Coordinates of C-alpha atoms in Angstrom, one line a residue:
Chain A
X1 CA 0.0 0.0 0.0
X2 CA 1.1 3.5 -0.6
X3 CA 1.7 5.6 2.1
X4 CA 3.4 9.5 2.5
X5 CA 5.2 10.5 5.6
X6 CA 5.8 13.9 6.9
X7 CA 7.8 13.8 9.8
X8 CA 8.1 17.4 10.5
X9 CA 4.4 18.2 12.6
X10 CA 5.4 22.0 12.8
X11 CA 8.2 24.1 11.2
X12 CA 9.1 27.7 11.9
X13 CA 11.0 30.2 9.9
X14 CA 11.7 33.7 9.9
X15 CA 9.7 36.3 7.6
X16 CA 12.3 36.6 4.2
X17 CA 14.4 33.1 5.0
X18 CA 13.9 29.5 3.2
X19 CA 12.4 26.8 4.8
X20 CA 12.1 23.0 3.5
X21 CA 9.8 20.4 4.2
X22 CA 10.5 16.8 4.1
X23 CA 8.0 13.8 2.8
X24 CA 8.5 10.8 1.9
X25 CA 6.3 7.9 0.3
X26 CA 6.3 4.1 -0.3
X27 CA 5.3 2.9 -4.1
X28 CA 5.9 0.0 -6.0
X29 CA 4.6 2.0 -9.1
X30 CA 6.9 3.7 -11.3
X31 CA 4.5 6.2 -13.2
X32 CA 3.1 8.2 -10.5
X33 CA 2.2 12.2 -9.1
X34 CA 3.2 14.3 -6.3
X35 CA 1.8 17.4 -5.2
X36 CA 2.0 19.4 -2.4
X37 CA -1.2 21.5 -0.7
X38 CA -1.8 24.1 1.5
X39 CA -4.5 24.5 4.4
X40 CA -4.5 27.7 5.5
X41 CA -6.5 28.0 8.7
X42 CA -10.3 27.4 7.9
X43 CA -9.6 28.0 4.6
X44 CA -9.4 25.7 1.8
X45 CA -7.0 23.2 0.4
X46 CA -4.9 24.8 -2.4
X47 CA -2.2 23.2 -4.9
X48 CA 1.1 25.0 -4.4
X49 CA 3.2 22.5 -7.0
X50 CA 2.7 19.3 -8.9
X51 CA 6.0 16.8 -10.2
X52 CA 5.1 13.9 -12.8
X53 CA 6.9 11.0 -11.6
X54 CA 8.8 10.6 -15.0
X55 CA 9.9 14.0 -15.4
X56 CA 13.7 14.3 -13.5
X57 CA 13.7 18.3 -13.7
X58 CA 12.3 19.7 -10.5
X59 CA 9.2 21.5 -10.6
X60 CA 9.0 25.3 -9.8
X61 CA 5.8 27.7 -8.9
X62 CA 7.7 31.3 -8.7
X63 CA 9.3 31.2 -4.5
X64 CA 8.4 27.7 -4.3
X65 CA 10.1 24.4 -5.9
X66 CA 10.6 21.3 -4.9
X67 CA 13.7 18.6 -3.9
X68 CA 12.4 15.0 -5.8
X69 CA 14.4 12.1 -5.5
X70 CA 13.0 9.1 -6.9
X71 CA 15.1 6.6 -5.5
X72 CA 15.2 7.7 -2.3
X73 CA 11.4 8.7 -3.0
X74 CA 11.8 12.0 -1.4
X75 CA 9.6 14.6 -2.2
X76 CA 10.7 17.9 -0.3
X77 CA 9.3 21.6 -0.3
X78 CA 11.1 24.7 -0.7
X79 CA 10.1 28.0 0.4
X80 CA 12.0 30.8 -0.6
X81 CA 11.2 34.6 0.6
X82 CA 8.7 33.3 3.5
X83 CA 5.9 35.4 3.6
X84 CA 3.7 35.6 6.8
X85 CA 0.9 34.6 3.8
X86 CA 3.1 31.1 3.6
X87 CA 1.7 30.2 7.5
X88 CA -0.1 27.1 7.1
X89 CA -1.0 23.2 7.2
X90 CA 1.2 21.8 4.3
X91 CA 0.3 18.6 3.3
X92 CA 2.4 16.3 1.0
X93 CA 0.2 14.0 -1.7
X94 CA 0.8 11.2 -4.0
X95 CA -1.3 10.1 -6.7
X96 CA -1.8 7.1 -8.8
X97 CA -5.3 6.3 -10.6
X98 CA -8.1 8.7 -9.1
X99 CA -7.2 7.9 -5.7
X100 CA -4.9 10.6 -3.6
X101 CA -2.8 9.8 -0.8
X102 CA -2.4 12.5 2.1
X103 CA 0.5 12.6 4.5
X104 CA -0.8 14.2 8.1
X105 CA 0.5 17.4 7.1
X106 CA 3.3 20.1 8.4
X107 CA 2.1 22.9 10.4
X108 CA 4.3 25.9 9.1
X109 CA 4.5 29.4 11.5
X110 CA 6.1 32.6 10.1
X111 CA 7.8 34.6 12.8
X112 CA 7.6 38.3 11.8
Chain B
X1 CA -15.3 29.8 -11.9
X2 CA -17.1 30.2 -8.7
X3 CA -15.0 27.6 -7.0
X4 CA -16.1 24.1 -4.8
X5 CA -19.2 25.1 -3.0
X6 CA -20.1 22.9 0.4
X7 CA -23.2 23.1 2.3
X8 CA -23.6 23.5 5.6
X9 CA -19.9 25.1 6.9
X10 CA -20.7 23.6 10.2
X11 CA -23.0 20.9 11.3
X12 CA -24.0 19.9 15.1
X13 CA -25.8 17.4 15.7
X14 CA -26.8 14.4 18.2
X15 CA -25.1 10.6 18.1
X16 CA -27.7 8.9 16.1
X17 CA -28.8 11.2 14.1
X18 CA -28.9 11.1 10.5
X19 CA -26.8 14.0 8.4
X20 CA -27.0 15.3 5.1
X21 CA -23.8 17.0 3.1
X22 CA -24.1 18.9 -0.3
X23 CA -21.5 19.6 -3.1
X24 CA -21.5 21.6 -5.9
X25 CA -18.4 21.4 -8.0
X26 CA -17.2 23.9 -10.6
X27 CA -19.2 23.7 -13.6
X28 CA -17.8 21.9 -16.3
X29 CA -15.8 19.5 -13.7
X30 CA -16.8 16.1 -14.4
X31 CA -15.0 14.6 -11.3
X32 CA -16.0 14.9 -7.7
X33 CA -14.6 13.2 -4.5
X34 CA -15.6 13.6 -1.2
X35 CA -12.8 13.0 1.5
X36 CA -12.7 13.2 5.1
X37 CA -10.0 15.0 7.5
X38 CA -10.0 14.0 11.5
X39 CA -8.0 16.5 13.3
X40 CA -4.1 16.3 13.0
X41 CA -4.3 13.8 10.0
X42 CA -4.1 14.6 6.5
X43 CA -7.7 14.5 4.3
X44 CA -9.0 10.4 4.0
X45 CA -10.3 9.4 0.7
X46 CA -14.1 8.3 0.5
X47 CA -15.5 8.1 -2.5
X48 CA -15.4 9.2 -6.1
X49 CA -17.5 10.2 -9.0
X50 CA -17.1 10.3 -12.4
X51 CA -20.4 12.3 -14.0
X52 CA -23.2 10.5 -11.9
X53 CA -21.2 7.2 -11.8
X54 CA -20.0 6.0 -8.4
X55 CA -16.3 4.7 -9.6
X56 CA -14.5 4.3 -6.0
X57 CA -15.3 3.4 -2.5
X58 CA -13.1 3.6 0.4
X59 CA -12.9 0.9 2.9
X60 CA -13.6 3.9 5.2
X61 CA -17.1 4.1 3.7
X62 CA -19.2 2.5 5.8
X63 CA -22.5 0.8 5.6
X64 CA -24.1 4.3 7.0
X65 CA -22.2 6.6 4.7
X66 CA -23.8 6.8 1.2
X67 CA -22.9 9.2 -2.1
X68 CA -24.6 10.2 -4.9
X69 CA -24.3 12.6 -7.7
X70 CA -27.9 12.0 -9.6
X71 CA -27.5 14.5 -12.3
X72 CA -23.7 14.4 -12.9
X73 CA -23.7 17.7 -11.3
X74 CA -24.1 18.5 -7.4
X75 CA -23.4 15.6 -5.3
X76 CA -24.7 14.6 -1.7
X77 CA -23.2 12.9 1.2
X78 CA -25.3 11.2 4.0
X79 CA -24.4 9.7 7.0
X80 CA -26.8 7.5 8.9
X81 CA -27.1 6.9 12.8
X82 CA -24.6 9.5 13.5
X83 CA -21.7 7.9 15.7
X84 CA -18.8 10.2 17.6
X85 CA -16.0 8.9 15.5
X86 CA -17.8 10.3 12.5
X87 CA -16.8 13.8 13.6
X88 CA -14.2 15.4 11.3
X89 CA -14.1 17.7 8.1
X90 CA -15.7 16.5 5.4
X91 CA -14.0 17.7 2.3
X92 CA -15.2 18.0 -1.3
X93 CA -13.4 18.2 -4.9
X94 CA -13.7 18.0 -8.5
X95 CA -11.3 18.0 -11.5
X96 CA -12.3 17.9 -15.1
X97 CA -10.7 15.5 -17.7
X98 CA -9.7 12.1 -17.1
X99 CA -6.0 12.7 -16.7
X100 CA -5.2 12.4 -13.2
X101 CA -2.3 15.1 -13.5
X102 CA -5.5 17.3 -13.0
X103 CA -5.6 19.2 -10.4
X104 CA -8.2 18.4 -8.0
X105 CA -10.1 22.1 -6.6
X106 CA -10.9 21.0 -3.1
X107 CA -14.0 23.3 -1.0
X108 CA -14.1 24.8 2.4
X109 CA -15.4 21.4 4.0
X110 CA -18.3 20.7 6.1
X111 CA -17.5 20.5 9.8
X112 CA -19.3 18.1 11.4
X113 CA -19.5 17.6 15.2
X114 CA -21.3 14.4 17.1
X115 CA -22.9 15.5 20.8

C-alpha cells in the first residue's frame, strides 16, 4: 500500500528566509504524481506545485520548488522569501489512478 | 469559476442522528470526491465520482455513509445513525478530464461535530 510521511508536525521560519519540508512515500509504481497542498487555517485546500513522476527536472511555482528524488522517493518543499501569507498546514500527496494519498501534514508558522 | 461550493460550513448534531452534506463542483468538472479529514491527519479518501457514476469506495465508507451525484452535477453525502467517531471535516473536490495530472479544486469542507 502507498503511504506519505511527513515527519516534521510543525516548522518555523523567519519572515524573508527558506524553509524545506520533508515527505516521503512508499510505491511499487513507477508512473506516479506528487503534489504538495496548502490548508490555510479554515480556509481551503490549495495546490502550491505538482511533479510527474517521470519528469527528473524539479518542478518550480515562482518562491516555491521542490527537492524529488526518486530513489530515495523523497519529495521535499522549498520555500524561498517566507511570507507571513506562507503560514499554514502543508500537506504532502501522492497520486496514482483517481485515488490521492495525504500525508498528516506540516504545520508551518512565520515569525515576523 | 465560482470555485467548490459545500453546504452547511458547520454541522451539530446528536449521536444517532442522521446528516445530510451537499457539493457543488465547478461547472464543467466532471470529477468529484468527497474526503474526510480528522484533526491532525491529512484529508482520507471516501468516494469518487465520475459524471453521476460511483467509480471508488473507500474501505472507510461505511454501511451508513452513502454518495450520490444524480445528475452528474451536485453531489450529496449522508451519514446515517450518526456515531462520535464520525466527527471530522468532510471535504469535497472536482477535477475535469480524465488525466489524473489534473488538479483536484478541493471546498471549504463541512465540519461536522457528534454531541
Amino acid at each position: 500500500a502507498q503511504t506519505v510521511t511527513q515527519s516534521q508536525p510543525e516548522m518555523s521560519v523567519q519572515e524573508a528566509e527558506t524553509v524545506t519540508l520533508s515527505c516521503t512515500y512508499d510505491t511499487s509504481e513507477s508512473d506516479y504524481y506528487l503534489f504538495w497542498y496548502k490548508q490555510p487555517p479554515s480556509r481551503q485546500m490549495i495546490l502550491v506545485i505538482r511533479q510527474e513522476a517521470y519528469k527528473q527536472q524539479n518542478a518550480t511555482e515562482n518562491r516555491f520548488s521542490v527537492n524529488f528524488q526518486k530513489a530515495a522517493k523523497s519529495f521535499s518543499l522549498k520555500i524561498s522569501d517566507s511570507q507571513l501569507g506562507d503560514a499554514a498546514m502543508y500537506f504532502c500527496a501522492y497520486r496514482r489512478g483517481d485515488k490521492i494519498i495525504f500525508g498528516k501534514g506540516t504545520r508551518l508558522h512565520i515569525l515576523p | 469559476d465560482t470555485g467548490v461550493s459545500q453546504d452547511p460550513r458547520h454541522k451539530i448534531t446528536k449521536r444517532g442522528q442522521n446528516v445530510t452534506f451537499r457539493c457543488d463542483p465547478i461547472s464543467e468538472h466532471n470529477r468529484l470526491y468527497w474526503y474526510r479529514q480528522t484533526l491532525g491527519q491529512g484529508p482520507e479518501f471516501l468516494t469518487y465520482f465520475q459524471n453521476e457514476a460511483q467509480l471508488e469506495k473507500s474501505r472507510l465508507l461505511s454501511d451508513r455513509f452513502s454518495a450520490e451525484r444524480p445528475k452528474g452535477s451536485f453531489s450529496t453525502l449522508e451519514i446515517q445513525r450518526t456515531e462520535q467517531g464520525d466527527s471530522a471535516m468532510y471535504l469535497c473536490a472536482s477535477s475535469q478530464g480524465d488525466s489524473t495530472y489534473q488538479p483536484q479544486h478541493f471546498g471549504d469542507g463541512t465540519r461536522l461535530s457528534i454531541l
